[in-house]
Tab-separated table of C-alpha atoms in Angstrom:
chain	number	residue	atom	x	y	z
A	1	GLY	CA	0.004	-0.003	-0.011
A	2	ASN	CA	0.845	3.681	-0.077
A	3	SER	CA	2.115	5.363	3.078
A	4	VAL	CA	4.221	8.324	4.279
A	5	THR	CA	6.451	8.357	7.344
A	6	GLN	CA	7.860	11.576	8.664
A	7	MET	CA	9.929	12.400	11.650
A	8	GLU	CA	8.107	13.010	14.847
A	9	GLY	CA	8.211	16.394	16.423
A	10	PRO	CA	8.080	18.785	17.925
A	11	VAL	CA	11.235	20.351	16.517
A	12	THR	CA	12.514	23.461	18.278
A	13	LEU	CA	15.242	25.553	16.651
A	14	SER	CA	16.800	28.915	17.136
A	15	GLU	CA	16.395	31.537	14.405
A	16	GLU	CA	18.884	31.115	11.520
A	17	ALA	CA	19.447	27.426	12.332
A	18	PHE	CA	19.441	24.753	9.640
A	19	LEU	CA	16.271	22.687	9.301
A	20	THR	CA	15.804	19.102	8.136
A	21	ILE	CA	12.535	17.241	8.426
A	22	ASN	CA	12.793	13.699	7.192
A	23	CYS	CA	10.145	12.033	5.100
A	24	THR	CA	10.110	8.582	3.514
A	25	TYR	CA	7.404	6.913	1.518
A	26	THR	CA	6.067	3.608	0.259
A	27	ALA	CA	4.132	3.676	-2.942
A	28	THR	CA	2.858	1.494	-5.781
A	29	GLY	CA	3.439	3.160	-9.125
A	30	TYR	CA	5.024	6.579	-9.519
A	31	PRO	CA	3.926	9.035	-6.875
A	32	SER	CA	4.004	12.777	-6.854
A	33	LEU	CA	5.418	14.101	-3.555
A	34	PHE	CA	4.409	17.194	-1.630
A	35	TRP	CA	5.131	19.254	1.432
A	36	TYR	CA	2.256	21.144	2.919
A	37	VAL	CA	2.472	23.717	5.699
A	38	GLN	CA	-0.226	24.573	8.277
A	39	TYR	CA	0.153	27.820	10.127
A	40	PRO	CA	-1.717	28.145	13.456
A	41	GLY	CA	-5.476	28.387	12.959
A	42	GLU	CA	-5.307	27.913	9.216
A	43	GLY	CA	-5.804	25.229	6.625
A	44	LEU	CA	-2.972	23.428	4.859
A	45	GLN	CA	-1.099	25.199	2.053
A	46	LEU	CA	1.105	23.656	-0.557
A	47	LEU	CA	4.698	24.547	0.150
A	48	LEU	CA	6.447	22.651	-2.635
A	49	LYS	CA	6.117	19.565	-4.790
A	50	ALA	CA	8.020	17.227	-7.079
A	51	THR	CA	6.452	14.950	-9.630
A	52	LYS	CA	9.289	12.706	-10.764
A	53	ALA	CA	12.564	11.248	-9.536
A	54	ASP	CA	15.404	13.720	-9.015
A	55	ASP	CA	13.103	16.714	-9.246
A	56	LYS	CA	13.757	19.387	-6.635
A	57	GLY	CA	10.857	21.390	-5.301
A	58	SER	CA	11.581	24.793	-3.793
A	59	ASN	CA	9.713	27.655	-2.293
A	60	LYS	CA	10.298	30.382	0.325
A	61	GLY	CA	13.828	29.058	0.956
A	62	PHE	CA	12.607	25.487	1.506
A	63	GLU	CA	13.823	22.660	-0.707
A	64	ALA	CA	13.143	18.948	-1.076
A	65	THR	CA	14.507	16.471	-3.602
A	66	TYR	CA	12.603	13.419	-4.826
A	67	ARG	CA	14.959	10.519	-4.191
A	68	LYS	CA	13.615	7.342	-5.702
A	69	GLU	CA	16.565	5.186	-4.663
A	70	THR	CA	15.993	6.013	-0.984
A	71	THR	CA	12.257	6.659	-1.307
A	72	SER	CA	12.713	9.942	0.483
A	73	PHE	CA	11.663	13.586	0.190
A	74	HIS	CA	13.350	15.361	3.064
A	75	LEU	CA	12.499	19.018	3.642
A	76	GLU	CA	15.422	21.453	4.242
A	77	LYS	CA	15.937	25.120	4.852
A	78	GLY	CA	19.274	26.755	5.413
A	79	SER	CA	18.205	29.478	7.865
A	80	VAL	CA	14.826	29.317	9.578
A	81	GLN	CA	12.848	32.303	10.783
A	82	VAL	CA	10.331	32.727	13.603
A	83	SER	CA	7.673	33.050	10.920
A	84	ASP	CA	8.418	29.470	9.776
A	85	SER	CA	6.857	28.106	12.957
A	86	ALA	CA	4.114	25.793	11.749
A	87	VAL	CA	3.216	22.184	11.234
A	88	TYR	CA	4.728	20.559	8.124
A	89	PHE	CA	3.131	17.607	6.368
A	90	CYS	CA	4.726	15.351	3.846
A	91	ALA	CA	2.278	13.751	1.393
A	92	LEU	CA	2.105	11.653	-1.721
A	93	SER	CA	-0.366	11.113	-4.523
A	94	VAL	CA	-0.399	8.225	-6.988
A	95	HIS	CA	-2.012	8.740	-10.325
A	96	TYR	CA	-4.242	6.040	-11.738
A	97	GLY	CA	-5.080	6.075	-15.421
A	98	GLY	CA	-4.596	9.792	-15.796
A	99	SER	CA	-6.649	10.697	-12.726
A	100	GLN	CA	-5.208	11.966	-9.508
A	101	GLY	CA	-5.470	9.735	-6.517
A	102	ASN	CA	-6.151	11.245	-3.158
A	103	LEU	CA	-3.328	12.649	-1.023
A	104	ILE	CA	-1.835	10.424	1.678
A	105	PHE	CA	-0.382	12.475	4.481
A	106	GLY	CA	2.253	11.879	7.070
A	107	LYS	CA	1.338	12.725	10.694
A	108	GLY	CA	2.909	16.136	10.567
A	109	THR	CA	5.943	17.689	12.284
A	110	LYS	CA	5.502	20.763	14.453
A	111	LEU	CA	8.319	23.266	14.107
A	112	SER	CA	8.883	26.012	16.639
A	113	VAL	CA	11.541	28.619	15.912
A	114	LYS	CA	12.707	30.775	18.836
A	115	PRO	CA	14.165	34.256	18.380
B	1	ASP	CA	-10.209	33.648	-6.724
B	2	ALA	CA	-11.899	33.251	-3.352
B	3	GLY	CA	-10.399	29.914	-2.552
B	4	VAL	CA	-12.241	27.076	-0.872
B	5	ILE	CA	-14.965	28.439	1.406
B	6	GLN	CA	-16.123	26.589	4.495
B	7	SER	CA	-18.857	27.413	6.914
B	8	PRO	CA	-19.264	27.742	9.776
B	9	ARG	CA	-15.731	28.404	10.965
B	10	HIS	CA	-16.624	27.337	14.477
B	11	GLU	CA	-19.475	25.158	15.749
B	12	VAL	CA	-20.259	24.255	19.287
B	13	THR	CA	-23.117	21.828	19.832
B	14	GLU	CA	-24.421	19.388	22.375
B	15	MET	CA	-24.210	15.658	22.096
B	16	GLY	CA	-27.084	14.205	20.080
B	17	GLN	CA	-27.606	17.260	17.896
B	18	GLU	CA	-27.310	17.254	14.113
B	19	VAL	CA	-24.306	19.128	12.662
B	20	THR	CA	-23.993	20.239	9.023
B	21	LEU	CA	-20.702	21.493	7.681
B	22	ARG	CA	-20.604	23.247	4.302
B	23	CYS	CA	-18.032	23.660	1.591
B	24	LYS	CA	-17.838	25.617	-1.643
B	25	PRO	CA	-14.893	24.429	-3.819
B	26	ILE	CA	-12.893	26.600	-6.143
B	27	SER	CA	-14.712	27.210	-9.377
B	28	GLY	CA	-13.624	24.812	-12.105
B	29	HIS	CA	-12.336	22.206	-9.691
B	30	ASN	CA	-14.003	18.856	-10.140
B	31	SER	CA	-12.616	16.880	-7.189
B	32	LEU	CA	-13.602	17.581	-3.584
B	33	PHE	CA	-12.214	16.076	-0.392
B	34	TRP	CA	-13.344	16.061	3.240
B	35	TYR	CA	-10.712	15.600	5.947
B	36	ARG	CA	-10.797	15.431	9.735
B	37	GLN	CA	-7.882	16.569	11.873
B	38	THR	CA	-7.361	15.649	15.542
B	39	MET	CA	-4.342	15.619	17.810
B	40	MET	CA	-4.610	11.870	18.322
B	41	ARG	CA	-5.186	10.722	14.747
B	42	GLY	CA	-3.672	13.494	12.664
B	43	LEU	CA	-5.227	14.279	9.264
B	44	GLU	CA	-7.665	11.666	7.976
B	45	LEU	CA	-9.422	11.548	4.632
B	46	LEU	CA	-13.141	10.958	5.158
B	47	ILE	CA	-14.539	10.930	1.647
B	48	TYR	CA	-13.833	12.376	-1.802
B	49	PHE	CA	-15.885	13.191	-4.880
B	50	ASN	CA	-15.035	13.347	-8.572
B	51	ASN	CA	-17.522	15.294	-10.708
B	52	ASN	CA	-20.020	15.263	-7.777
B	53	VAL	CA	-19.879	11.449	-7.420
B	54	PRO	CA	-18.544	9.890	-4.239
B	55	ILE	CA	-15.480	7.818	-5.172
B	56	ASP	CA	-14.121	6.613	-1.831
B	57	ASP	CA	-15.981	6.907	1.458
B	58	SER	CA	-13.970	4.277	3.298
B	59	GLY	CA	-12.728	6.899	5.736
B	60	MET	CA	-16.193	7.815	6.936
B	61	PRO	CA	-16.108	6.590	10.540
B	62	GLU	CA	-19.712	5.548	11.091
B	63	ASP	CA	-23.184	5.674	9.673
B	64	ARG	CA	-23.711	8.815	11.671
B	65	PHE	CA	-21.567	10.570	9.053
B	66	SER	CA	-22.864	11.358	5.610
B	67	ALA	CA	-21.688	13.606	2.773
B	68	LYS	CA	-23.391	14.936	-0.312
B	69	MET	CA	-22.365	16.992	-3.320
B	70	PRO	CA	-25.577	18.036	-5.094
B	71	ASN	CA	-23.716	20.204	-7.623
B	72	ALA	CA	-20.227	21.233	-8.593
B	73	SER	CA	-20.198	24.251	-6.287
B	74	PHE	CA	-21.461	22.856	-2.997
B	75	SER	CA	-20.929	19.945	-0.609
B	76	THR	CA	-22.123	19.126	2.879
B	77	LEU	CA	-20.815	16.830	5.609
B	78	LYS	CA	-23.486	15.894	8.133
B	79	ILE	CA	-23.113	14.215	11.529
B	80	GLN	CA	-26.279	12.901	13.087
B	81	PRO	CA	-26.343	12.412	15.997
B	82	SER	CA	-23.130	14.094	17.028
B	83	GLU	CA	-20.914	12.729	19.861
B	84	PRO	CA	-18.079	14.344	21.860
B	85	ARG	CA	-15.512	12.188	20.052
B	86	ASP	CA	-16.476	13.936	16.794
B	87	SER	CA	-14.819	17.071	18.087
B	88	ALA	CA	-12.168	17.966	15.536
B	89	VAL	CA	-11.248	20.391	12.787
B	90	TYR	CA	-12.885	19.398	9.485
B	91	PHE	CA	-11.241	20.536	6.261
B	92	CYS	CA	-12.572	20.624	2.747
B	93	ALA	CA	-10.183	20.672	-0.208
B	94	SER	CA	-10.625	20.827	-3.964
B	95	THR	CA	-8.526	20.210	-7.039
B	96	ARG	CA	-8.762	19.794	-10.808
B	97	THR	CA	-8.909	16.115	-11.634
B	98	SER	CA	-5.978	16.487	-14.006
B	99	GLY	CA	-3.883	18.421	-11.510
B	100	ASN	CA	-2.145	17.317	-8.399
B	101	GLU	CA	-2.377	20.167	-5.899
B	102	GLN	CA	-5.191	20.235	-3.403
B	103	PHE	CA	-6.385	23.609	-2.169
B	104	PHE	CA	-7.647	23.570	1.402
B	105	GLY	CA	-10.296	25.643	3.054
B	106	PRO	CA	-9.750	27.252	6.449
B	107	GLY	CA	-11.534	24.468	8.266
B	108	THR	CA	-14.477	24.193	10.634
B	109	ARG	CA	-13.647	23.647	14.294
B	110	LEU	CA	-16.367	21.446	15.753
B	111	THR	CA	-16.820	21.028	19.484
B	112	VAL	CA	-19.431	18.577	20.702
B	113	LEU	CA	-20.167	18.949	24.451
């Protein structure tokens, strides 16, 4: 079956620290991979995505590379800010016959950045 | 574009009452998803629709839960009767069938006393 495993939080960092949130997946077929972010009191927003092996998704200083050989999609940022405090969800979607399958989410990792 | 619209944003009700949550997807999107988020279970897919037709409702927890999509611009999630363990944030999301990004609404925070 299809599943996503991401590192458990919470993660607490000081401003300007380096961030890594690990995500690995199991999928039949060729999944698209996503990172969503949820700020306090809001719905989820797409942060970045990658649709095929070796693609790198990037946005707002965050990056993640689709690694088929290690079935991973780790999220990184070189220098976090207080405003990055949120819950981060790794997710995958497997297409069937040209139609999108539903998203399968990891459990989320809460990030707190201290000034 | 107004984004996905959900109402109400907050709902407090007593056990046994009927609760109806509403969602308006983004215009032109033909897939709609209902999720439930709790601290204990994280984010769970309840049901999703393609072109107003329910495709997978295996995540609907019990017969007390039902969802409808009478047209392309409106969906409801109903809980009858509600129970305290239904307390959660319920999200609606929509996407184009050919695309792969889901757009989420702001959620409805449900509290059942």
